[in-house]
XYZ file of C-alpha atoms in Angstrom:
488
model
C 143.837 -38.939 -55.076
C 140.618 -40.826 -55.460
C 138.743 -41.544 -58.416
C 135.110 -41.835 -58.759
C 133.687 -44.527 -57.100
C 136.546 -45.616 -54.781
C 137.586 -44.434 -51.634
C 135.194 -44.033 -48.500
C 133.338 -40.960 -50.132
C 131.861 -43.474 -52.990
C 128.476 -44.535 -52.983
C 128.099 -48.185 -52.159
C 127.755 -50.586 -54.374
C 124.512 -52.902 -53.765
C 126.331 -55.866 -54.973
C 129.286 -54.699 -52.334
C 126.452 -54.471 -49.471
C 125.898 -56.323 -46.558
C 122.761 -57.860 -47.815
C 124.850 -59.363 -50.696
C 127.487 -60.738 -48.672
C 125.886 -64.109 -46.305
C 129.020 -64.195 -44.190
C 128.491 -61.363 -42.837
C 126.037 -60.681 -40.332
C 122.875 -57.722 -40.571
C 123.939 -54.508 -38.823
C 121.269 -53.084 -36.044
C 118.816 -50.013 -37.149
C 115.023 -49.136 -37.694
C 112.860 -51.615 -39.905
C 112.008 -49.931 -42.941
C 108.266 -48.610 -43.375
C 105.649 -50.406 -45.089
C 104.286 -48.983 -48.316
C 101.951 -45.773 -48.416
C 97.944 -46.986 -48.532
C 95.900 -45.728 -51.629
C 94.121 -42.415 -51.390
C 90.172 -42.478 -51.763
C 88.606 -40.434 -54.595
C 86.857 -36.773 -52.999
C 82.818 -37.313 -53.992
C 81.367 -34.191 -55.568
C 78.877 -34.193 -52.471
C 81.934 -33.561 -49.868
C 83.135 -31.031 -52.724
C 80.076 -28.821 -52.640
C 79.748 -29.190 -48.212
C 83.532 -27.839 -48.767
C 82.189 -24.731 -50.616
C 79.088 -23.938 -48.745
C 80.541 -24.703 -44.968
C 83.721 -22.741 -44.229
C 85.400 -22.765 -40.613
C 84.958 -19.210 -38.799
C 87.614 -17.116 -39.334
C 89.043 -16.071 -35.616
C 88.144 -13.337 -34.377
C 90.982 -10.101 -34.198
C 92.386 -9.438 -31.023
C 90.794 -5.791 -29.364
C 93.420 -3.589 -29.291
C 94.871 -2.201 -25.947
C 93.726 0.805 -24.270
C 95.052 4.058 -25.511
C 96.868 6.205 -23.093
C 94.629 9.044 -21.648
C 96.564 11.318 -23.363
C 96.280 10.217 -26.845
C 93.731 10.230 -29.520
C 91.662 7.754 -27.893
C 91.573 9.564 -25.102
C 88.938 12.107 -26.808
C 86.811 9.745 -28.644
C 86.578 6.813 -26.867
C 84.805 3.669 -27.612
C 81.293 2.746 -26.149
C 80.918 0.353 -23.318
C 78.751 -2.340 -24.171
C 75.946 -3.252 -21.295
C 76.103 -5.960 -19.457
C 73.356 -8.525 -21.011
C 70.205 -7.923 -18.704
C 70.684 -4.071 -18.075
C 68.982 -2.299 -20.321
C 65.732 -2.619 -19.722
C 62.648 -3.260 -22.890
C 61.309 -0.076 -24.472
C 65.034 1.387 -24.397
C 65.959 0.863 -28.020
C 66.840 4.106 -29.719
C 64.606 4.524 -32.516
C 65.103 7.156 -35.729
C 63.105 10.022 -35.599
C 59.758 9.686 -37.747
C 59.902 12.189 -40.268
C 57.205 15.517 -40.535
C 53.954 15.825 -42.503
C 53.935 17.189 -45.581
C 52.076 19.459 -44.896
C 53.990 20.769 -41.901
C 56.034 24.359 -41.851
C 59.743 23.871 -40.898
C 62.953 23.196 -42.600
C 63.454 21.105 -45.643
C 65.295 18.011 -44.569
C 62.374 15.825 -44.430
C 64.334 12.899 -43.876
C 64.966 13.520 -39.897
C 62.462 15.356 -39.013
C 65.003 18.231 -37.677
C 63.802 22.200 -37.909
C 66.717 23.878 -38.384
C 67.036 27.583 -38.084
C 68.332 29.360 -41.011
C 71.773 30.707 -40.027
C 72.263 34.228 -40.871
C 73.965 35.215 -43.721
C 77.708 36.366 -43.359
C 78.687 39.737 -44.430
C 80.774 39.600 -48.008
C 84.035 41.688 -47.572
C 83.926 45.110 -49.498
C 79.533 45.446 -49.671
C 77.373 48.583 -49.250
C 74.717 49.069 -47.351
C 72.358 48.643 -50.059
C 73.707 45.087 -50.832
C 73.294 44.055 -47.340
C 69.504 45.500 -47.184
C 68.797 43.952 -50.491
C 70.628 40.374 -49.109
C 68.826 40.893 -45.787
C 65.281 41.169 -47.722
C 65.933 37.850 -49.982
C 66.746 36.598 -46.417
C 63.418 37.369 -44.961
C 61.863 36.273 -48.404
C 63.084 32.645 -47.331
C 62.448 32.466 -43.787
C 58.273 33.814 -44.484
C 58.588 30.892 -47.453
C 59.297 28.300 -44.655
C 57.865 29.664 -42.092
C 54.601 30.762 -42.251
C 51.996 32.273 -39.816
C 49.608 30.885 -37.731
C 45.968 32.042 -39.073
C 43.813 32.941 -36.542
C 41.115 30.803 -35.532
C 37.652 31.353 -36.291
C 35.400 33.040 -34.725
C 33.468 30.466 -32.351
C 30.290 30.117 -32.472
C 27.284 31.037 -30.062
C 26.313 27.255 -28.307
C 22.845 26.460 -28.355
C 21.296 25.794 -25.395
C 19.933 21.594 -25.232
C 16.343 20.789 -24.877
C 15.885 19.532 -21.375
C 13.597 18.938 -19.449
C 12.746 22.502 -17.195
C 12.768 21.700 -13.527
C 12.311 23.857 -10.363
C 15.411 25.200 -8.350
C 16.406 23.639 -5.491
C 15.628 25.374 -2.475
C 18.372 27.665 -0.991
C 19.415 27.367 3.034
C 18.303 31.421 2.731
C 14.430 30.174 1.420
C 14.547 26.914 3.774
C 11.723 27.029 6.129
C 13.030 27.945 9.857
C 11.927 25.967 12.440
C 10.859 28.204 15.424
C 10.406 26.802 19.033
C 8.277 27.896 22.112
C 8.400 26.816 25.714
C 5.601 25.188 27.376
C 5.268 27.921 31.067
C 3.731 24.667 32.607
C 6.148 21.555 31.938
C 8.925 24.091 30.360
C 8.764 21.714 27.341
C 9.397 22.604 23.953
C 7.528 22.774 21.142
C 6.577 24.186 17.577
C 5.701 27.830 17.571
C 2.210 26.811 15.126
C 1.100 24.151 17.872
C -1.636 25.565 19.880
C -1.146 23.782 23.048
C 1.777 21.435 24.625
C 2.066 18.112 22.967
C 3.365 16.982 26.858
C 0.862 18.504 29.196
C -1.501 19.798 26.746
C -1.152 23.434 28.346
C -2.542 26.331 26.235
C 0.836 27.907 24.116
C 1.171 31.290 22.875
C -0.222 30.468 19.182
C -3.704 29.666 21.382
C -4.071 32.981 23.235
C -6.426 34.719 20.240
C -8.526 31.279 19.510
C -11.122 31.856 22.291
C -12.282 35.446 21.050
C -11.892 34.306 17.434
C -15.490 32.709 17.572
C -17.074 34.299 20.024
C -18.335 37.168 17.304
C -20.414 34.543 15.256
C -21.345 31.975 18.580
C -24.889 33.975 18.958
C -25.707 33.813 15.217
C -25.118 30.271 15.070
C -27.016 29.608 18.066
C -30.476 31.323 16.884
C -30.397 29.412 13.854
C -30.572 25.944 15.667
C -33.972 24.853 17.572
C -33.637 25.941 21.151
C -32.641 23.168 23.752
C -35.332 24.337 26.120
C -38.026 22.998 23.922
C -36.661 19.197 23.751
C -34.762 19.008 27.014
C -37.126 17.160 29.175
C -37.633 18.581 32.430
C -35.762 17.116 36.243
C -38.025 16.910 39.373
C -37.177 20.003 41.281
C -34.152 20.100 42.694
C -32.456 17.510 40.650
C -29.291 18.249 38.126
C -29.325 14.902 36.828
C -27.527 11.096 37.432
C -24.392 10.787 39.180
C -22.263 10.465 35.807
C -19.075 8.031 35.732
C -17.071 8.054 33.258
C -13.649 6.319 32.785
C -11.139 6.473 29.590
C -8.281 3.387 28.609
C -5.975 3.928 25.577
C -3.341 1.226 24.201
C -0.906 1.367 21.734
C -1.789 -2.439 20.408
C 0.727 -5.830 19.288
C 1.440 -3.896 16.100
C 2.355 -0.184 16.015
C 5.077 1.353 17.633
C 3.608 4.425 18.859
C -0.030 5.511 19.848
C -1.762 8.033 17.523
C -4.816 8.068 19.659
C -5.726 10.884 21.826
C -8.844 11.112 24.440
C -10.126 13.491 27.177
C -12.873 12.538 29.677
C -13.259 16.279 31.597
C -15.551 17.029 34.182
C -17.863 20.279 33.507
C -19.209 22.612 35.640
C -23.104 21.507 36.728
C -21.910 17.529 37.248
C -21.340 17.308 33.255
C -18.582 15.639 31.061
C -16.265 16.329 27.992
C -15.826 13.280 26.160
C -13.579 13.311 23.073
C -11.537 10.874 20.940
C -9.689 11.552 18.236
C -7.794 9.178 15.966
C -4.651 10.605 14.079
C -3.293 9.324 10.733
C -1.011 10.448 8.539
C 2.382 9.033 9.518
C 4.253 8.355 13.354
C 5.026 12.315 14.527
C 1.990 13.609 12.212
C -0.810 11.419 13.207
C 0.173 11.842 16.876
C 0.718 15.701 16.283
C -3.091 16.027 14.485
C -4.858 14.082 16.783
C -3.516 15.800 19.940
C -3.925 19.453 18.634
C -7.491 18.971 17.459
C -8.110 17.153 20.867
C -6.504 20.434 22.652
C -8.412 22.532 20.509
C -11.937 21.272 20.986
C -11.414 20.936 24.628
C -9.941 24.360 25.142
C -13.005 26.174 23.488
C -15.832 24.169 25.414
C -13.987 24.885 28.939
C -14.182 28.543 27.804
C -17.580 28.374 26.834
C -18.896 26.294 29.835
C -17.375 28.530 32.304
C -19.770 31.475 30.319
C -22.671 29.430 30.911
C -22.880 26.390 32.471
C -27.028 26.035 32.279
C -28.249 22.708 30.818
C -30.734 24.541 28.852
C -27.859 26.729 26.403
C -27.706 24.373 23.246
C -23.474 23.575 22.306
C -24.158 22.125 19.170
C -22.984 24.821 17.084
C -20.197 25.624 19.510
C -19.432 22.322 18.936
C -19.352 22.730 15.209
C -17.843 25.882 15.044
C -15.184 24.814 17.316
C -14.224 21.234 15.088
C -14.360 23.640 11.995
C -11.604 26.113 13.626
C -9.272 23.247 14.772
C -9.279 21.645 10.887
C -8.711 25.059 9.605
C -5.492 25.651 12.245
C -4.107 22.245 11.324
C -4.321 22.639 7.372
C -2.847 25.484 7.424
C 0.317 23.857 10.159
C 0.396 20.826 7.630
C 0.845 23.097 4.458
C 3.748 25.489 6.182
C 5.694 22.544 7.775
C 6.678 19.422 5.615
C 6.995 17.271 8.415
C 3.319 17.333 8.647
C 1.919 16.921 5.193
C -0.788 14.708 5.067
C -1.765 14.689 8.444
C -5.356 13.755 9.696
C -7.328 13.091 12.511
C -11.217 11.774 13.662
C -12.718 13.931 16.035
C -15.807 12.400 18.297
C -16.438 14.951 21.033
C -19.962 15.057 23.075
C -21.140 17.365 26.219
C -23.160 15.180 28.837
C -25.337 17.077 30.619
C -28.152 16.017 32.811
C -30.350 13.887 30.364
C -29.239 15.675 27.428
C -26.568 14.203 25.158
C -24.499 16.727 22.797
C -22.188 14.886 19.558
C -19.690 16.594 17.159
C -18.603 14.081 14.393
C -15.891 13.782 11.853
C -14.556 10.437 10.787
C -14.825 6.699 12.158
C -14.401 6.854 15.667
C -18.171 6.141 17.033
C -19.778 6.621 19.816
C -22.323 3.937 21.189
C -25.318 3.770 23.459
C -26.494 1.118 25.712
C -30.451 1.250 26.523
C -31.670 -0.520 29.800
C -34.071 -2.455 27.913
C -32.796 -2.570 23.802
C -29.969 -3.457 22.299
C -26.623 -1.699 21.444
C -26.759 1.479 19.336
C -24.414 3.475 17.111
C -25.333 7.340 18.101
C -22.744 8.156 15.023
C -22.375 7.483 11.188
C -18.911 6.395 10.069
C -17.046 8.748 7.026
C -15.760 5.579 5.182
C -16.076 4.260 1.925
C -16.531 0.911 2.476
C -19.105 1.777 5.461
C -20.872 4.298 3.009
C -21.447 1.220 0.420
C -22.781 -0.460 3.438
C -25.484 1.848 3.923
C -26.386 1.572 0.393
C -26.199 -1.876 0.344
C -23.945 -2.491 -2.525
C -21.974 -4.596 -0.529
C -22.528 -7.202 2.336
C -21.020 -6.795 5.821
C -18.544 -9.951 5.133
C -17.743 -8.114 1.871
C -16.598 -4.529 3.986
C -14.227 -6.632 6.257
C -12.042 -7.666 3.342
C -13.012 -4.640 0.928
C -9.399 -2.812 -0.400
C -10.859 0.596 0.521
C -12.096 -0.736 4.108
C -8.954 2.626 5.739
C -10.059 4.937 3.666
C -12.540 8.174 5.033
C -13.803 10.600 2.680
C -14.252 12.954 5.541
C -11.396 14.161 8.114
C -9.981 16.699 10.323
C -6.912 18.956 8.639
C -7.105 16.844 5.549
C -8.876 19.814 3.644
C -9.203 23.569 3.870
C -12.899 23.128 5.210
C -15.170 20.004 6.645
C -18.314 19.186 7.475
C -19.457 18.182 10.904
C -22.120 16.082 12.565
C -23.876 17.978 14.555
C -26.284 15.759 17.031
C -28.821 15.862 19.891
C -30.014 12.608 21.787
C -31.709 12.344 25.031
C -30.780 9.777 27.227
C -32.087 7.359 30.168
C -30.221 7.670 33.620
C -29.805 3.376 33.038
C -27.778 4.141 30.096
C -24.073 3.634 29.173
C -22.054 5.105 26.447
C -19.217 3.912 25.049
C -16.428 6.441 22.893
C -14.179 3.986 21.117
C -11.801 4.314 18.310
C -11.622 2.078 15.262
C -9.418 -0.385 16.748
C -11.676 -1.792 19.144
C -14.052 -2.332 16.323
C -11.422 -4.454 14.038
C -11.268 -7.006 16.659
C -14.778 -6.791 18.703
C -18.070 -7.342 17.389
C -20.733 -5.008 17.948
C -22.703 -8.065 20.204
C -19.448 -8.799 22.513
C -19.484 -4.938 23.471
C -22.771 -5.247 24.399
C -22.272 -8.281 26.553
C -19.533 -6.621 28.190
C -21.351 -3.400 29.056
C -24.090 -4.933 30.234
C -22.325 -6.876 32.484
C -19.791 -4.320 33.688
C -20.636 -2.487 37.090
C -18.331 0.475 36.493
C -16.582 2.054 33.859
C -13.077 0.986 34.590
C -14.103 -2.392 34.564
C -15.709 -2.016 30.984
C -12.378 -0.549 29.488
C -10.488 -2.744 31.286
C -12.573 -5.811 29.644
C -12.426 -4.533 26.034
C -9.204 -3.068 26.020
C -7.994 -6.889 26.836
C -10.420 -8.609 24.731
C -8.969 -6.675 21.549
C -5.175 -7.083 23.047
C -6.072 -10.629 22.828
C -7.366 -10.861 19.249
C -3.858 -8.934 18.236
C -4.571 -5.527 18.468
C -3.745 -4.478 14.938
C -3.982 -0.661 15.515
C -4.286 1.701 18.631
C -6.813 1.323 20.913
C -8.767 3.401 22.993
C -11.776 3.426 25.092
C -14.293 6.032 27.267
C -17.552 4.266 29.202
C -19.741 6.438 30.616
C -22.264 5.203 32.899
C -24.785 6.131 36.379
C -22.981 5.872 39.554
């Protein structure tokens, strides 16, 4: 038996250690650790960041799929998108809620109409509870839903103030276009033209003209001074000169077509038909005028020279009366066809016979006269403005050449319903020449180089010829054409 503090389970003793005892030697284990350092004081700053800052708490782990079978397996849990696939403007947004003001259901909040569900039958009512439950029913519904009120009555519109205009033409009113063949050149052309614009061959609009003026011819004739009295008298035996007569036309540097028109016939009894006729009024209706009034005039003096071809029957007012009928045809063309308004033409015409000289005048083409002995003279009077000033000498001759009015006539063929014509008589020398010329030889050519130029000339073609280069020369500004007459 051991007592306290003997044996081997006893504590040991320090003063029975090793460590007291020097003969014996330190037994091999672990040094002992040093001492613990001091703990630093915890500032109140690192107290507060403590407070304020706390780690995140980590996250729950998602629970694993249900089996299909389950609960989960009816409501399942929403997929979330991959980031990137649904697209901006795909938000689901709340419904806004109604207007006050708005019929429907009460819950203002969504914005949901409702229906009202019907009510259920109670167990054990009558019929009169369920037609007195069905009425409080009704009651409700026309309280939330109420009828649309009809709209008013709309009103009559009253017609705007504008401006009043005339109807455009209908393809029923449009003006047809009717066309004619020419029995000569088999051309075509417009049923109103009186003779072919290609060969200048009578059409069927031209078959009445000749007996249209043959009624008033013998009235018109008496009133005039007969051409007996001042036609001086051929030895016996003698019809007059040998008359030449030659005719040159150009279209000029400028224009692009040729609006002039002239005729140099030979008449029965070694006479001539001389006409020129200058159209205005646009490329087609300038063209159109001048060679329909040329056709005209031409047509009614053949007629009435193959009647009576005697030097001593006067042709003024044949002349006159036959001008007046072709302005008359052609306003009345140029009013029924729009592709002729404003159309216009001179008309210079004159019947050489024997010694005797004939002129029908409208406009500014001019005819000229060359004396033996004399100078150059103008047998006609120009229907200008400009040359009208002249005359009255309100202006100067340099002053017409640059005068703003210099193209304009106050007197032309189909430019009016009626016109007045020049009717003249001259008597002539068998040395004379006369010239027919339209106004574009006189743009370019003084009066005193067309007098050189006749005078030197030894036949007719030679005089055209010379003036028609002379003005080609000078630029030609406008058409051109020529007729020189002269003894062969």
């Amino acid at each position: 038996m051991t007592t306290p503090g003997s044996g081997a389970d006893a504590p040991d003793d320090p003063r029975s250690s090793p460590r007291s005892d020097p003969s014996r030697s330190p037994a091999p284990g672990p040094p002992p650790n040093p001492p613990a350092a001091p703990t630093p004081p915890i500032s109140a700053a690192d107290l507060r960041r403590q407070r304020v800052i706390r780690p995140l708490a980590p996250r729950p782990p998602e629970p694993p799929p249900a089996p299909p079978g389950g609960r989960h397996g009816i409501i399942r849990r929403l997929e979330r998108d991959p980031p990137g696939a649904r697209q901006a403007g795909s938000v689901i947004r709340p419904l806004l809620p109604l207007p006050p003001n708005m019929p429907g259901s009460r819950d203002r909040k969504t914005g949901i109409i409702r229906p009202l569900l019907p009510l259920p039958p109670l167990p054990g009512s009558s019929p009169e509870e369920l037609i007195e439950r069905r009425q409080q029913r009704d009651e409700r519904l026309n309280a939330v839903l109420r009828r649309l009120e009809p709209l008013p009555a709309a009103r009559p519109a009253v017609p705007a103030r504008t401006k009043t205009t005339d109807p455009l033409p209908t393809l029923e009113a449009a003006t047809v276009v009717k066309w004619v063949y020419c029995r000569k050149c088999e051309s075509t052309n417009r049923h109103t033209l009186m003779f072919c614009l290609q060969c200048g061959a009578p059409l069927p609009a031209a078959a009445g003209l000749y007996d249209t003026l043959t009624r008033e011819y013998e009235d018109m004739q008496s009133a005039e001074r007969p051409k007996a009295e001042i036609l001086p008298r051929m030895p016996s035996g003698q019809r007059g000169p040998n008359w030449q007569a030659y005719g040159m036309t150009d279209t000029g540097r400028v224009r692009k077509n040729n609006e002039d028109t002239l005729s140099a016939t030979p008449l029965p009894g070694n006479g001539w038909l001389l006409l020129v006729a200058d159209g205005m009024g646009g490329a087609e209706a300038g063209e159109v005028a001048s060679q329909q009034a040329a056709g005209i005039v031409r047509e009614l003096v053949e007629n009435r020279m193959a009647l009576d071809s005697s030097p001593d029957v006067d042709h003024r007012p044949w002349l006159i009366q036959a001008i007046e009928q072709a302005n008359e045809l052609l306003h009345h063309q140029a009013e029924e066809d729009p592709q002729f308004h404003g159309m216009g033409t001179t008309t210079t015409v004159g019947i050489v016979q024997g010694l005797c000289l004939e002129l029908g005048h409208v406009g500014d083409s001019r005819c000229y006269r060359l004396p033996a002995r004399g100078h150059l003279e103008q047998l006609t009077i120009d229907h200008a403005i400009v040359s009208h000033l002249l005359r009255l000498g309100q202006i100067t001759p340099d002053e017409a050449k640059l005068h703003p009015l210099r193209n304009q006539l106050y007197r032309a063929v189909a430019t009016a319903s009626t016109v007045e014509v020049d009717a003249t008589l001259h008597i002539l020398d068998p040395r004379d020449k006369l010239l027919f010329c339209s106004d574009g030889l006189i743009l370019h050519v003084t009066d005193a180089e067309i007098e050189d130029i006749l005078r030197r000339a030894k036949t007719p073609h030679q005089a055209c010829k010379h003036l028609i280069d002379l003005t080609l020369s000078r630029g030609a500004g406008d058409n051109v054409s020529v007729i020189v007459l002269m003894a062969g």
